[in-house]
Amino acid sequence: MTRFNRELRWVGVELLTLAVHVLQSSTGKTVNGKPESDEVVISNRCICSQSSLKLSCPGFNTVEAVDSKLFRTDGGDLCAVNDNQPVYKDQSIEFKYAWDSRCALSPSASKVNCS
């Protein structure tokens, strides 16, 4: 194991929060009478890929179809990103959703893959 890998494990969620960036921006449109609250961009800023990436997504709901391979709830307060497949350095996953209010999305867990 390299020194970098040990450091990644040591800082855990704090590093994940720095490595995985979640940006939500309003589109101003409506879908089925609900505001299209956000265009979401989830990006990996880490030099290592992140697989099994989970976001905290308490109460996430939408009337706008979201590709479940990009983003889906696990039935609780966590959501899977990219069908649990790796999100590589500088890769972004993008989707839109529409609901009455914005969901607070934040990185929760991932498997860091450095070689």
Backbone as numpy.savetxt, mean C-alpha at the origin, in Angstrom:
# Nx Ny Nz CAx CAy CAz Cx Cy Cz
24.20 -13.18 6.10 23.35 -12.00 6.10 24.25 -10.75 6.10
23.91 -9.82 5.25 24.71 -8.60 5.18 24.33 -7.65 6.31
25.20 -6.70 6.55 24.92 -5.69 7.58 23.61 -4.96 7.27
23.39 -4.66 5.99 22.18 -3.95 5.59 20.94 -4.75 5.97
20.94 -6.05 5.73 19.79 -6.88 6.10 19.54 -6.84 7.60
20.59 -6.90 8.39 20.41 -6.84 9.85 19.78 -5.51 10.25
20.23 -4.44 9.63 19.67 -3.13 9.95 18.19 -3.05 9.56
17.83 -3.63 8.43 16.43 -3.63 8.01 15.55 -4.33 9.03
16.01 -5.48 9.51 15.23 -6.21 10.51 15.13 -5.43 11.81
16.17 -4.76 12.17 16.22 -4.09 13.46 15.22 -2.94 13.55
15.10 -2.16 12.51 14.24 -0.98 12.60 12.79 -1.27 12.23
12.53 -2.42 11.61 11.17 -2.89 11.37 10.21 -1.89 10.75
9.12 -1.62 11.45 8.03 -0.80 10.91 8.48 0.62 10.63
9.41 1.16 11.42 9.87 2.53 11.14 10.50 2.61 9.76
11.33 1.62 9.41 11.94 1.61 8.09 10.88 1.38 7.02
9.95 0.49 7.27 8.88 0.23 6.31 8.12 1.51 5.99
7.87 2.30 7.00 7.16 3.57 6.80 7.97 4.51 5.92
9.29 4.48 6.04 10.14 5.31 5.19 10.28 4.73 3.79
10.33 3.40 3.68 10.57 2.74 2.40 9.33 2.70 1.52
8.17 2.52 2.11 6.92 2.41 1.35 6.14 3.71 1.52
5.95 4.40 0.42 5.28 5.70 0.45 3.86 5.55 -0.09
2.89 6.07 0.64 1.49 6.02 0.21 1.00 7.45 0.02
0.59 7.76 -1.20 0.10 9.09 -1.52 -1.35 8.97 -1.97
-2.23 9.76 -1.36 -3.64 9.80 -1.76 -3.96 11.22 -2.21
-4.54 11.33 -3.39 -4.90 12.66 -3.87 -6.32 12.63 -4.44
-7.08 13.65 -4.14 -8.47 13.73 -4.55 -8.57 13.97 -6.05
-9.53 13.30 -6.69 -9.74 13.50 -8.13 -10.85 14.51 -8.41
-11.72 14.75 -7.44 -12.83 15.68 -7.63 -14.01 15.09 -8.39
-13.95 13.81 -8.76 -15.03 13.15 -9.49 -15.94 12.40 -8.52
-17.12 11.98 -9.03 -18.00 11.12 -8.23 -18.25 9.82 -8.99
-18.46 8.75 -8.22 -18.76 7.43 -8.77 -19.94 6.88 -7.99
-21.04 6.57 -8.67 -22.25 6.07 -8.01 -22.67 6.95 -6.83
-22.56 8.26 -7.01 -22.97 9.20 -5.98 -21.99 9.39 -4.84
-20.88 8.68 -4.89 -19.85 8.81 -3.84 -18.68 9.60 -4.42
-18.05 10.43 -3.60 -16.88 11.14 -4.11 -15.75 10.16 -4.39
-15.12 10.32 -5.56 -13.93 9.51 -5.83 -12.85 10.12 -4.95
-12.81 9.60 -3.75 -11.99 10.19 -2.71 -10.54 10.33 -3.12
-10.04 9.30 -3.73 -8.61 9.31 -3.92 -8.12 8.51 -5.09
-7.03 9.03 -5.62 -6.16 8.25 -6.47 -5.02 7.87 -5.54
-4.75 6.59 -5.42 -3.74 6.11 -4.48 -2.52 5.64 -5.25
-1.35 6.08 -4.81 -0.08 5.62 -5.38 0.74 5.06 -4.22
1.06 3.77 -4.31 1.88 3.10 -3.31 3.21 2.81 -3.97
4.30 3.37 -3.45 5.59 3.18 -4.10 6.64 2.69 -3.12
7.57 1.92 -3.65 8.67 1.37 -2.86 9.91 2.20 -3.11
10.38 2.88 -2.09 11.57 3.72 -2.20 12.83 3.01 -1.70
12.67 1.77 -1.27 13.79 0.99 -0.74 14.55 0.36 -1.90
15.86 0.12 -1.73 16.64 -0.56 -2.76 16.27 -2.03 -2.84
15.61 -2.54 -1.82 15.18 -3.94 -1.77 13.71 -4.04 -2.17
13.33 -5.15 -2.77 11.91 -5.34 -3.07 11.15 -5.67 -1.79
9.86 -5.43 -1.80 8.99 -5.69 -0.65 7.89 -6.64 -1.13
7.84 -7.85 -0.59 6.75 -8.76 -0.94 5.84 -8.94 0.27
4.68 -9.52 0.03 3.67 -9.65 1.09 3.43 -8.31 1.78
3.41 -7.25 0.98 3.22 -5.90 1.51 1.78 -5.72 1.97
1.62 -5.30 3.21 0.31 -5.05 3.80 0.23 -3.59 4.24
-0.92 -2.99 3.98 -1.20 -1.65 4.48 -2.28 -1.76 5.53
-2.18 -0.94 6.55 -3.28 -0.77 7.48 -4.36 -0.01 6.71
-5.58 -0.53 6.73 -6.66 0.08 5.94 -7.99 -0.04 6.70
-8.05 0.48 7.93 -9.26 0.29 8.75 -10.51 0.87 8.08
-11.51 0.00 7.91 -12.78 0.45 7.35 -12.77 0.71 5.86
-11.74 0.25 5.14 -11.68 0.51 3.70 -12.91 -0.06 3.00
-13.51 0.77 2.15 -14.65 0.36 1.36 -14.67 1.22 0.11
-15.31 0.73 -0.93 -15.38 1.49 -2.18 -16.56 1.03 -3.02
-17.14 1.97 -3.78 -18.16 1.62 -4.76 -17.54 1.55 -6.15
-16.30 1.92 -6.26 -15.57 1.85 -7.52 -14.74 0.57 -7.53
-14.84 -0.18 -8.62 -14.10 -1.44 -8.70 -12.59 -1.19 -8.62
-11.93 -1.97 -7.76 -10.47 -1.94 -7.63 -9.97 -3.33 -7.98
-9.00 -3.41 -8.87 -8.41 -4.69 -9.25 -7.84 -5.36 -8.00
-8.38 -6.52 -7.64 -7.96 -7.19 -6.40 -6.52 -7.67 -6.45
-5.93 -7.72 -7.63 -4.50 -8.07 -7.71 -3.64 -6.88 -7.30
-4.18 -5.69 -7.40 -3.44 -4.49 -6.99 -3.63 -4.20 -5.51
-4.90 -4.33 -5.03 -5.21 -3.93 -3.65 -6.49 -4.62 -3.22
-6.45 -5.29 -2.08 -7.65 -5.95 -1.57 -7.59 -6.06 -0.06
-8.76 -6.04 0.55 -8.83 -6.21 2.01 -8.70 -7.69 2.34
-8.23 -7.95 3.55 -8.12 -9.34 4.01 -9.29 -9.70 4.90
-10.31 -8.86 4.91 -11.48 -9.08 5.75 -11.34 -8.42 7.11
-10.20 -7.86 7.39 -9.96 -7.16 8.65 -9.50 -5.74 8.36
-8.52 -5.30 9.12 -8.00 -3.94 8.95 -6.70 -3.88 8.16
-6.34 -4.97 7.48 -5.14 -4.98 6.64 -5.54 -5.23 5.19
-4.77 -4.66 4.28 -5.00 -4.85 2.85 -3.72 -5.32 2.19
-3.86 -6.26 1.26 -2.73 -6.79 0.50 -2.49 -5.92 -0.73
-1.22 -5.70 -1.03 -0.81 -4.90 -2.17 -0.14 -5.80 -3.21
-0.48 -5.60 -4.48 0.17 -6.30 -5.60 0.06 -7.82 -5.48
-1.06 -8.31 -4.98 -1.32 -9.75 -4.86 -0.21 -10.45 -4.07
0.37 -9.73 -3.11 1.47 -10.22 -2.26 2.75 -10.50 -3.03
2.79 -10.13 -4.31 4.00 -10.28 -5.11 4.95 -9.12 -4.83
6.23 -9.25 -5.19 7.19 -8.17 -4.89 6.81 -6.84 -5.53
7.04 -5.79 -4.77 7.00 -4.43 -5.29 8.46 -4.01 -5.31
9.00 -3.79 -6.50 10.43 -3.53 -6.66 10.77 -2.07 -6.43
12.06 -1.81 -6.30 12.57 -0.45 -6.09 11.99 0.47 -7.16
11.47 1.59 -6.71 10.90 2.63 -7.58 9.65 2.19 -8.35
9.10 1.03 -8.03 7.84 0.58 -8.64 6.67 1.20 -7.88
5.63 1.53 -8.61 4.42 2.08 -8.00 3.21 1.24 -8.35
2.31 1.10 -7.39 1.03 0.44 -7.59 -0.01 1.55 -7.48
-0.89 1.66 -8.46 -1.86 2.76 -8.49 -3.28 2.25 -8.67
-4.20 2.88 -7.95 -5.62 2.56 -8.11 -6.44 3.75 -7.60
-7.74 3.72 -7.91 -8.67 4.75 -7.42 -9.78 4.06 -6.66
-10.35 4.78 -5.70 -11.52 4.26 -4.99 -12.46 5.40 -4.67
-13.72 5.06 -4.43 -14.74 6.07 -4.14 -15.54 5.64 -2.91
-15.58 6.53 -1.92 -16.36 6.27 -0.71 -16.67 7.61 -0.06
-17.49 7.58 0.99 -17.89 8.81 1.66 -16.71 9.55 2.27
-15.73 8.81 2.75 -14.58 9.46 3.38 -13.30 8.72 3.02
-12.21 9.42 3.16 -10.88 8.87 2.87 -10.49 7.85 3.94
-9.90 6.77 3.51 -9.39 5.75 4.43 -7.93 6.06 4.74
-7.57 5.99 6.00 -6.17 6.22 6.41 -5.36 4.97 6.07
-4.60 5.05 4.98 -3.77 3.93 4.53 -2.33 4.16 4.98
-1.74 3.15 5.61 -0.34 3.27 6.03 0.33 1.90 6.01
1.65 1.87 5.73 2.37 0.60 5.70 2.29 -0.11 7.04
2.08 -1.42 6.99 1.97 -2.21 8.22 2.99 -3.33 8.29
3.21 -4.04 7.17 4.15 -5.17 7.19 4.59 -5.50 5.77
5.77 -6.09 5.66 6.25 -6.62 4.38 7.40 -7.56 4.64
7.71 -8.33 3.63 8.91 -9.18 3.65 9.93 -8.47 2.78
11.06 -8.08 3.37 12.10 -7.37 2.64 12.98 -8.39 1.94
13.18 -8.18 0.64 13.96 -9.11 -0.17 15.21 -8.42 -0.71
16.33 -8.61 -0.04 17.60 -8.05 -0.50 18.53 -9.19 -0.89
19.24 -9.00 -2.00 20.21 -10.04 -2.37 21.58 -9.44 -2.57
